[in-house]
Amino acid sequence: MEDGPQRAVQGLGSFPWYVGGTQVLGLACVVITGVWMGSYHGGYAWDGSGQEFNVHPLCMVLGLVFLYGDAILVYRVFRNESKRNIKVLHAVLHLLALIISIVGIVAVFDFHNHNKIPNMYSLHSWCGMLTFVLFCVQWLMGLGFFLFPGTLMALRSWYLPLHVFFGLAMLAMSLATCLLGISEKLFFSIQHTYSQFAPEGILGNMLGLLLVAFGILVGYVVTREDFRRPPHPEEEALSVHFETLTEGRGSPTSP
């Protein structure tokens, strides 16, 4: 009878290492992206030049990969905090990711328009725009279903599995879009020396592997059963009360 709880407690011993691993990998991805664009492509600016384009990959990796991944992890990391507070933090991290990704998207469109380069012609841009639109829809629906009062418990229960699934699916889409963008940037920049193991090509390939590792580790932490946030009795009691008030059921038997 105690084997299950004992295994769960033993499993939690490795939990900080997995979470720490996600942060190391995520920060490494952001730093390497910044170094790549700064050292090999002249840094950053907002003047329609190639330096403005460099804002795009940095913002997308920071927003739709690192911050988005952290937003997914908050329900595992803050296991004993109020669920309401975790919901707010989850929404705020998504909002930050949204704002930063908007800056990145505006930067690349402004660069293309300033240099008379067509927009939205590549698979990378199609996947990126689809991911961004779905991210916005997911965030708005999450606010409506889970953060604001008034939503029926039955609707929340129906939407929760979809919210969880599409959250992980969109992280995978973000990572896949980043990999497409890395390949595209390398072929545009070092097409003739890429096959000769040019340093920039190696750096870009390393970034791609780190992004994949980040996504795998985040997915593992989120889907491992003994890392799930344990149910809190007081929150279950509040849910019963909320369900009674919103769906018109009889009074609960316990306060």
PDB file of C-alpha atoms in Angstrom:
ATOM      1  CA  MET A   1       0.000   0.000   0.000  1.00  0.00           C
ATOM      2  CA  GLU A   2       2.890   2.373   0.710  1.00  0.00           C
ATOM      3  CA  ASP A   3       4.920   1.507  -2.368  1.00  0.00           C
ATOM      4  CA  GLY A   4       3.174   4.145  -4.506  1.00  0.00           C
ATOM      5  CA  PRO A   5       3.655   7.096  -2.109  1.00  0.00           C
ATOM      6  CA  GLN A   6       7.218   5.975  -1.339  1.00  0.00           C
ATOM      7  CA  ARG A   7       8.089   5.858  -5.032  1.00  0.00           C
ATOM      8  CA  ALA A   8       6.537   9.298  -5.497  1.00  0.00           C
ATOM      9  CA  VAL A   9       8.626  10.752  -2.658  1.00  0.00           C
ATOM     10  CA  GLN A  10      11.776   9.094  -4.006  1.00  0.00           C
ATOM     11  CA  GLY A  11      10.982  10.413  -7.480  1.00  0.00           C
ATOM     12  CA  LEU A  12      10.668  13.965  -6.147  1.00  0.00           C
ATOM     13  CA  GLY A  13      14.277  13.757  -4.984  1.00  0.00           C
ATOM     14  CA  SER A  14      15.385  14.074  -8.604  1.00  0.00           C
ATOM     15  CA  PHE A  15      12.788  16.738  -9.410  1.00  0.00           C
ATOM     16  CA  PRO A  16      15.001  19.802  -8.666  1.00  0.00           C
ATOM     17  CA  TRP A  17      17.699  18.406 -10.942  1.00  0.00           C
ATOM     18  CA  TYR A  18      15.296  18.040 -13.848  1.00  0.00           C
ATOM     19  CA  VAL A  19      13.885  21.527 -13.330  1.00  0.00           C
ATOM     20  CA  GLY A  20      17.392  22.933 -12.983  1.00  0.00           C
ATOM     21  CA  GLY A  21      18.322  21.167 -16.204  1.00  0.00           C
ATOM     22  CA  THR A  22      15.482  22.868 -18.065  1.00  0.00           C
ATOM     23  CA  GLN A  23      16.658  26.262 -16.848  1.00  0.00           C
ATOM     24  CA  VAL A  24      20.282  25.636 -17.793  1.00  0.00           C
ATOM     25  CA  LEU A  25      19.283  24.444 -21.253  1.00  0.00           C
ATOM     26  CA  GLY A  26      16.788  27.261 -21.771  1.00  0.00           C
ATOM     27  CA  LEU A  27      19.200  29.978 -20.718  1.00  0.00           C
ATOM     28  CA  ALA A  28      21.922  28.405 -22.854  1.00  0.00           C
ATOM     29  CA  CYS A  29      19.609  28.607 -25.871  1.00  0.00           C
ATOM     30  CA  VAL A  30      18.919  32.310 -25.235  1.00  0.00           C
ATOM     31  CA  VAL A  31      22.599  33.132 -24.649  1.00  0.00           C
ATOM     32  CA  ILE A  32      23.824  31.223 -27.714  1.00  0.00           C
ATOM     33  CA  THR A  33      21.187  32.909 -29.877  1.00  0.00           C
ATOM     34  CA  GLY A  34      22.302  36.294 -28.566  1.00  0.00           C
ATOM     35  CA  VAL A  35      25.971  35.501 -29.139  1.00  0.00           C
ATOM     36  CA  TRP A  36      25.278  34.145 -32.632  1.00  0.00           C
ATOM     37  CA  MET A  37      23.411  37.244 -33.764  1.00  0.00           C
ATOM     38  CA  GLY A  38      25.770  39.579 -31.905  1.00  0.00           C
ATOM     39  CA  SER A  39      29.133  38.101 -32.864  1.00  0.00           C
ATOM     40  CA  TYR A  40      28.454  36.828 -36.381  1.00  0.00           C
ATOM     41  CA  HIS A  41      25.843  39.318 -37.624  1.00  0.00           C
ATOM     42  CA  GLY A  42      26.740  42.677 -36.153  1.00  0.00           C
ATOM     43  CA  GLY A  43      24.556  42.997 -33.085  1.00  0.00           C
ATOM     44  CA  TYR A  44      21.168  44.636 -32.717  1.00  0.00           C
ATOM     45  CA  ALA A  45      19.421  47.775 -33.931  1.00  0.00           C
ATOM     46  CA  TRP A  46      15.991  49.027 -35.001  1.00  0.00           C
ATOM     47  CA  ASP A  47      16.748  50.726 -38.319  1.00  0.00           C
ATOM     48  CA  GLY A  48      15.635  48.293 -41.015  1.00  0.00           C
ATOM     49  CA  SER A  49      19.121  46.816 -41.350  1.00  0.00           C
ATOM     50  CA  GLY A  50      20.292  43.281 -40.797  1.00  0.00           C
ATOM     51  CA  GLN A  51      20.825  44.209 -37.153  1.00  0.00           C
ATOM     52  CA  GLU A  52      17.063  44.676 -36.816  1.00  0.00           C
ATOM     53  CA  PHE A  53      16.498  41.195 -38.197  1.00  0.00           C
ATOM     54  CA  ASN A  54      18.756  39.882 -35.424  1.00  0.00           C
ATOM     55  CA  VAL A  55      16.120  40.958 -32.899  1.00  0.00           C
ATOM     56  CA  HIS A  56      13.754  38.357 -34.375  1.00  0.00           C
ATOM     57  CA  PRO A  57      15.514  35.075 -33.481  1.00  0.00           C
ATOM     58  CA  LEU A  58      16.509  36.346 -30.033  1.00  0.00           C
ATOM     59  CA  CYS A  59      12.951  37.388 -29.163  1.00  0.00           C
ATOM     60  CA  MET A  60      11.384  34.203 -30.488  1.00  0.00           C
ATOM     61  CA  VAL A  61      13.744  31.918 -28.573  1.00  0.00           C
ATOM     62  CA  LEU A  62      13.327  33.990 -25.410  1.00  0.00           C
ATOM     63  CA  GLY A  63       9.550  34.321 -25.717  1.00  0.00           C
ATOM     64  CA  LEU A  64       8.059  31.298 -27.453  1.00  0.00           C
ATOM     65  CA  VAL A  65      10.618  28.784 -26.187  1.00  0.00           C
ATOM     66  CA  PHE A  66      12.188  29.714 -22.845  1.00  0.00           C
ATOM     67  CA  LEU A  67       9.415  31.760 -21.201  1.00  0.00           C
ATOM     68  CA  TYR A  68       6.737  29.563 -22.724  1.00  0.00           C
ATOM     69  CA  GLY A  69       8.452  26.462 -21.376  1.00  0.00           C
ATOM     70  CA  ASP A  70       8.717  28.058 -17.935  1.00  0.00           C
ATOM     71  CA  ALA A  71       5.027  28.958 -18.033  1.00  0.00           C
ATOM     72  CA  ILE A  72       4.235  25.290 -18.631  1.00  0.00           C
ATOM     73  CA  LEU A  73       6.454  24.249 -15.718  1.00  0.00           C
ATOM     74  CA  VAL A  74       4.983  26.514 -13.028  1.00  0.00           C
ATOM     75  CA  TYR A  75       2.321  23.977 -12.026  1.00  0.00           C
ATOM     76  CA  ARG A  76       5.085  21.462 -11.314  1.00  0.00           C
ATOM     77  CA  VAL A  77       7.589  23.815  -9.681  1.00  0.00           C
ATOM     78  CA  PHE A  78       5.265  25.626  -7.252  1.00  0.00           C
ATOM     79  CA  ARG A  79       3.688  22.546  -5.787  1.00  0.00           C
ATOM     80  CA  ASN A  80       2.492  24.045  -2.491  1.00  0.00           C
ATOM     81  CA  GLU A  81       1.477  27.532  -3.559  1.00  0.00           C
ATOM     82  CA  SER A  82      -2.090  28.713  -3.906  1.00  0.00           C
ATOM     83  CA  LYS A  83      -3.524  27.512  -7.204  1.00  0.00           C
ATOM     84  CA  ARG A  84      -4.928  30.971  -7.858  1.00  0.00           C
ATOM     85  CA  ASN A  85      -1.448  32.496  -7.551  1.00  0.00           C
ATOM     86  CA  ILE A  86      -0.008  29.858  -9.870  1.00  0.00           C
ATOM     87  CA  LYS A  87      -2.704  30.597 -12.442  1.00  0.00           C
ATOM     88  CA  VAL A  88      -1.788  34.289 -12.333  1.00  0.00           C
ATOM     89  CA  LEU A  89       1.936  33.503 -12.714  1.00  0.00           C
ATOM     90  CA  HIS A  90       1.137  31.103 -15.576  1.00  0.00           C
ATOM     91  CA  ALA A  91      -0.852  33.829 -17.341  1.00  0.00           C
ATOM     92  CA  VAL A  92       1.781  36.531 -16.704  1.00  0.00           C
ATOM     93  CA  LEU A  93       4.609  34.405 -18.130  1.00  0.00           C
ATOM     94  CA  HIS A  94       2.480  33.738 -21.197  1.00  0.00           C
ATOM     95  CA  LEU A  95       1.801  37.468 -21.512  1.00  0.00           C
ATOM     96  CA  LEU A  96       5.527  38.248 -21.345  1.00  0.00           C
ATOM     97  CA  ALA A  97       6.186  35.570 -23.971  1.00  0.00           C
ATOM     98  CA  LEU A  98       3.457  37.098 -26.133  1.00  0.00           C
ATOM     99  CA  ILE A  99       4.831  40.644 -25.868  1.00  0.00           C
ATOM    100  CA  ILE A 100       8.407  39.578 -26.601  1.00  0.00           C
ATOM    101  CA  SER A 101       7.325  37.433 -29.563  1.00  0.00           C
ATOM    102  CA  ILE A 102       5.329  40.369 -30.985  1.00  0.00           C
ATOM    103  CA  VAL A 103       8.505  42.460 -30.875  1.00  0.00           C
ATOM    104  CA  GLY A 104      10.326  39.677 -32.739  1.00  0.00           C
ATOM    105  CA  ILE A 105       7.620  39.376 -35.394  1.00  0.00           C
ATOM    106  CA  VAL A 106       7.446  43.145 -35.936  1.00  0.00           C
ATOM    107  CA  ALA A 107      11.239  43.228 -36.297  1.00  0.00           C
ATOM    108  CA  VAL A 108      11.354  40.658 -39.092  1.00  0.00           C
ATOM    109  CA  PHE A 109       8.409  42.185 -40.988  1.00  0.00           C
ATOM    110  CA  ASP A 110       9.953  45.656 -40.698  1.00  0.00           C
ATOM    111  CA  PHE A 111      13.294  44.330 -41.933  1.00  0.00           C
ATOM    112  CA  HIS A 112      11.660  42.599 -44.906  1.00  0.00           C
ATOM    113  CA  ASN A 113       9.574  45.633 -45.835  1.00  0.00           C
ATOM    114  CA  HIS A 114      12.513  48.029 -45.524  1.00  0.00           C
ATOM    115  CA  ASN A 115      14.635  45.848 -47.813  1.00  0.00           C
ATOM    116  CA  LYS A 116      11.782  44.923 -50.179  1.00  0.00           C
ATOM    117  CA  ILE A 117      11.962  41.225 -49.294  1.00  0.00           C
ATOM    118  CA  PRO A 118       8.701  39.240 -49.676  1.00  0.00           C
ATOM    119  CA  ASN A 119       6.965  38.218 -46.469  1.00  0.00           C
ATOM    120  CA  MET A 120       5.497  34.848 -45.531  1.00  0.00           C
ATOM    121  CA  TYR A 121       6.917  32.779 -48.392  1.00  0.00           C
ATOM    122  CA  SER A 122       8.888  30.132 -46.476  1.00  0.00           C
ATOM    123  CA  LEU A 123       7.805  27.076 -44.502  1.00  0.00           C
ATOM    124  CA  HIS A 124       9.512  28.640 -41.477  1.00  0.00           C
ATOM    125  CA  SER A 125       7.296  31.729 -41.689  1.00  0.00           C
ATOM    126  CA  TRP A 126       4.119  29.686 -42.217  1.00  0.00           C
ATOM    127  CA  CYS A 127       4.835  27.444 -39.232  1.00  0.00           C
ATOM    128  CA  GLY A 128       5.854  30.438 -37.137  1.00  0.00           C
ATOM    129  CA  MET A 129       2.698  32.411 -37.871  1.00  0.00           C
ATOM    130  CA  LEU A 130       0.501  29.371 -37.238  1.00  0.00           C
ATOM    131  CA  THR A 131       2.248  28.790 -33.907  1.00  0.00           C
ATOM    132  CA  PHE A 132       1.881  32.444 -32.917  1.00  0.00           C
ATOM    133  CA  VAL A 133      -1.828  32.585 -33.787  1.00  0.00           C
ATOM    134  CA  LEU A 134      -2.539  29.343 -31.899  1.00  0.00           C
ATOM    135  CA  PHE A 135      -0.522  30.660 -28.956  1.00  0.00           C
ATOM    136  CA  CYS A 136      -2.721  33.780 -28.819  1.00  0.00           C
ATOM    137  CA  VAL A 137      -5.897  31.696 -29.021  1.00  0.00           C
ATOM    138  CA  GLN A 138      -4.643  29.332 -26.318  1.00  0.00           C
ATOM    139  CA  TRP A 139      -3.777  32.239 -24.011  1.00  0.00           C
ATOM    140  CA  LEU A 140      -7.142  33.950 -24.462  1.00  0.00           C
ATOM    141  CA  MET A 141      -9.071  30.736 -23.943  1.00  0.00           C
ATOM    142  CA  GLY A 142      -7.013  29.937 -20.864  1.00  0.00           C
ATOM    143  CA  LEU A 143      -7.870  33.328 -19.397  1.00  0.00           C
ATOM    144  CA  GLY A 144     -11.550  32.821 -20.109  1.00  0.00           C
ATOM    145  CA  PHE A 145     -11.825  29.268 -18.823  1.00  0.00           C
ATOM    146  CA  PHE A 146      -9.486  29.240 -15.830  1.00  0.00           C
ATOM    147  CA  LEU A 147      -8.585  32.697 -14.527  1.00  0.00           C
ATOM    148  CA  PHE A 148     -11.829  34.655 -14.654  1.00  0.00           C
ATOM    149  CA  PRO A 149     -14.768  33.568 -12.475  1.00  0.00           C
ATOM    150  CA  GLY A 150     -18.079  32.513 -13.947  1.00  0.00           C
ATOM    151  CA  THR A 151     -17.041  29.623 -16.159  1.00  0.00           C
ATOM    152  CA  LEU A 152     -19.000  26.440 -15.451  1.00  0.00           C
ATOM    153  CA  MET A 153     -16.966  23.642 -13.896  1.00  0.00           C
ATOM    154  CA  ALA A 154     -18.213  21.256 -16.566  1.00  0.00           C
ATOM    155  CA  LEU A 155     -16.734  23.499 -19.272  1.00  0.00           C
ATOM    156  CA  ARG A 156     -13.444  23.771 -17.397  1.00  0.00           C
ATOM    157  CA  SER A 157     -13.245  20.012 -17.032  1.00  0.00           C
ATOM    158  CA  TRP A 158     -13.984  19.579 -20.725  1.00  0.00           C
ATOM    159  CA  TYR A 159     -11.392  22.122 -21.869  1.00  0.00           C
ATOM    160  CA  LEU A 160      -8.541  21.260 -19.451  1.00  0.00           C
ATOM    161  CA  PRO A 161      -7.212  18.198 -21.372  1.00  0.00           C
ATOM    162  CA  LEU A 162      -7.288  20.219 -24.595  1.00  0.00           C
ATOM    163  CA  HIS A 163      -5.461  23.094 -22.924  1.00  0.00           C
ATOM    164  CA  VAL A 164      -2.737  20.776 -21.615  1.00  0.00           C
ATOM    165  CA  PHE A 165      -2.352  18.924 -24.910  1.00  0.00           C
ATOM    166  CA  PHE A 166      -2.191  22.021 -27.093  1.00  0.00           C
ATOM    167  CA  GLY A 167       0.183  23.680 -24.644  1.00  0.00           C
ATOM    168  CA  LEU A 168       2.754  20.939 -25.188  1.00  0.00           C
ATOM    169  CA  ALA A 169       1.918  20.692 -28.894  1.00  0.00           C
ATOM    170  CA  MET A 170       2.596  24.389 -29.391  1.00  0.00           C
ATOM    171  CA  LEU A 171       5.897  24.147 -27.546  1.00  0.00           C
ATOM    172  CA  ALA A 172       6.833  21.398 -30.024  1.00  0.00           C
ATOM    173  CA  MET A 173       5.666  23.641 -32.881  1.00  0.00           C
ATOM    174  CA  SER A 174       7.752  26.529 -31.546  1.00  0.00           C
ATOM    175  CA  LEU A 175      10.828  24.312 -31.383  1.00  0.00           C
ATOM    176  CA  ALA A 176      10.235  22.907 -34.868  1.00  0.00           C
ATOM    177  CA  THR A 177       9.846  26.448 -36.225  1.00  0.00           C
ATOM    178  CA  CYS A 178      13.098  27.468 -34.547  1.00  0.00           C
ATOM    179  CA  LEU A 179      14.913  24.533 -36.152  1.00  0.00           C
ATOM    180  CA  LEU A 180      13.558  25.548 -39.559  1.00  0.00           C
ATOM    181  CA  GLY A 181      14.678  29.126 -38.897  1.00  0.00           C
ATOM    182  CA  ILE A 182      18.183  28.042 -37.880  1.00  0.00           C
ATOM    183  CA  SER A 183      18.603  26.011 -41.057  1.00  0.00           C
ATOM    184  CA  GLU A 184      17.240  28.847 -43.172  1.00  0.00           C
ATOM    185  CA  LYS A 185      19.539  31.424 -41.562  1.00  0.00           C
ATOM    186  CA  LEU A 186      22.612  29.219 -41.936  1.00  0.00           C
ATOM    187  CA  PHE A 187      21.942  28.516 -45.600  1.00  0.00           C
ATOM    188  CA  PHE A 188      21.376  32.209 -46.298  1.00  0.00           C
ATOM    189  CA  SER A 189      24.503  33.241 -44.375  1.00  0.00           C
ATOM    190  CA  ILE A 190      27.117  30.534 -45.026  1.00  0.00           C
ATOM    191  CA  GLN A 191      25.728  28.489 -47.893  1.00  0.00           C
ATOM    192  CA  HIS A 192      29.154  27.874 -49.449  1.00  0.00           C
ATOM    193  CA  THR A 193      31.040  27.070 -46.239  1.00  0.00           C
ATOM    194  CA  TYR A 194      28.365  25.288 -44.199  1.00  0.00           C
ATOM    195  CA  SER A 195      29.459  21.866 -45.450  1.00  0.00           C
ATOM    196  CA  GLN A 196      33.025  22.674 -44.386  1.00  0.00           C
ATOM    197  CA  PHE A 197      32.045  22.816 -40.693  1.00  0.00           C
ATOM    198  CA  ALA A 198      32.241  26.582 -40.476  1.00  0.00           C
ATOM    199  CA  PRO A 199      32.239  27.837 -36.841  1.00  0.00           C
ATOM    200  CA  GLU A 200      28.930  29.644 -37.343  1.00  0.00           C
ATOM    201  CA  GLY A 201      27.378  26.472 -38.685  1.00  0.00           C
ATOM    202  CA  ILE A 202      28.588  24.461 -35.707  1.00  0.00           C
ATOM    203  CA  LEU A 203      27.200  27.094 -33.328  1.00  0.00           C
ATOM    204  CA  GLY A 204      23.829  27.032 -35.091  1.00  0.00           C
ATOM    205  CA  ASN A 205      23.716  23.230 -35.013  1.00  0.00           C
ATOM    206  CA  MET A 206      24.551  23.244 -31.297  1.00  0.00           C
ATOM    207  CA  LEU A 207      21.733  25.695 -30.689  1.00  0.00           C
ATOM    208  CA  GLY A 208      19.338  23.358 -32.491  1.00  0.00           C
ATOM    209  CA  LEU A 209      20.379  20.392 -30.345  1.00  0.00           C
ATOM    210  CA  LEU A 210      20.002  22.424 -27.157  1.00  0.00           C
ATOM    211  CA  LEU A 211      16.504  23.509 -28.209  1.00  0.00           C
ATOM    212  CA  VAL A 212      15.524  19.890 -28.790  1.00  0.00           C
ATOM    213  CA  ALA A 213      16.974  18.887 -25.405  1.00  0.00           C
ATOM    214  CA  PHE A 214      15.071  21.711 -23.702  1.00  0.00           C
ATOM    215  CA  GLY A 215      11.788  20.601 -25.243  1.00  0.00           C
ATOM    216  CA  ILE A 216      12.333  16.957 -24.332  1.00  0.00           C
ATOM    217  CA  LEU A 217      13.200  17.767 -20.722  1.00  0.00           C
ATOM    218  CA  VAL A 218      10.231  20.123 -20.279  1.00  0.00           C
ATOM    219  CA  GLY A 219       7.927  17.489 -21.761  1.00  0.00           C
ATOM    220  CA  TYR A 220       9.340  14.843 -19.444  1.00  0.00           C
ATOM    221  CA  VAL A 221       8.879  16.955 -16.312  1.00  0.00           C
ATOM    222  CA  VAL A 222       5.326  17.886 -17.269  1.00  0.00           C
ATOM    223  CA  THR A 223       4.191  14.360 -18.174  1.00  0.00           C
ATOM    224  CA  ARG A 224       5.901  12.387 -15.379  1.00  0.00           C
ATOM    225  CA  GLU A 225       3.106  11.336 -13.037  1.00  0.00           C
ATOM    226  CA  ASP A 226       4.930  11.650  -9.698  1.00  0.00           C
ATOM    227  CA  PHE A 227       5.943  15.230 -10.551  1.00  0.00           C
ATOM    228  CA  ARG A 228       2.307  16.302 -10.755  1.00  0.00           C
ATOM    229  CA  ARG A 229       1.070  18.893  -8.276  1.00  0.00           C
ATOM    230  CA  PRO A 230      -0.701  17.043  -5.433  1.00  0.00           C
ATOM    231  CA  PRO A 231      -4.387  17.886  -4.831  1.00  0.00           C
ATOM    232  CA  HIS A 232      -4.956  20.238  -1.927  1.00  0.00           C
ATOM    233  CA  PRO A 233      -8.011  19.480   0.260  1.00  0.00           C
ATOM    234  CA  GLU A 234      -8.930  23.154   0.678  1.00  0.00           C
ATOM    235  CA  GLU A 235      -8.875  23.693  -3.092  1.00  0.00           C
ATOM    236  CA  GLU A 236     -11.070  20.641  -3.646  1.00  0.00           C
ATOM    237  CA  ALA A 237     -13.547  22.033  -1.096  1.00  0.00           C
ATOM    238  CA  LEU A 238     -13.584  25.387  -2.894  1.00  0.00           C
ATOM    239  CA  SER A 239     -14.182  23.606  -6.207  1.00  0.00           C
ATOM    240  CA  VAL A 240     -17.195  21.833  -4.720  1.00  0.00           C
ATOM    241  CA  HIS A 241     -18.597  25.133  -3.505  1.00  0.00           C
ATOM    242  CA  PHE A 242     -17.930  26.822  -6.845  1.00  0.00           C
ATOM    243  CA  GLU A 243     -19.542  23.977  -8.758  1.00  0.00           C
ATOM    244  CA  THR A 244     -22.592  24.149  -6.453  1.00  0.00           C
ATOM    245  CA  LEU A 245     -22.999  27.893  -6.945  1.00  0.00           C
ATOM    246  CA  THR A 246     -22.478  27.944 -10.717  1.00  0.00           C
ATOM    247  CA  GLU A 247     -24.478  24.847 -11.617  1.00  0.00           C
ATOM    248  CA  GLY A 248     -27.267  25.218  -9.053  1.00  0.00           C
ATOM    249  CA  ARG A 249     -26.711  21.950  -7.203  1.00  0.00           C
ATOM    250  CA  GLY A 250     -27.674  21.289  -3.622  1.00  0.00           C
ATOM    251  CA  SER A 251     -25.520  22.413  -0.718  1.00  0.00           C
ATOM    252  CA  PRO A 252     -22.336  20.412  -0.201  1.00  0.00           C
ATOM    253  CA  THR A 253     -22.260  18.112   2.761  1.00  0.00           C
ATOM    254  CA  SER A 254     -19.012  19.586   4.091  1.00  0.00           C
ATOM    255  CA  PRO A 255     -17.812  23.216   4.287  1.00  0.00           C
TER     256      PRO A 255
END
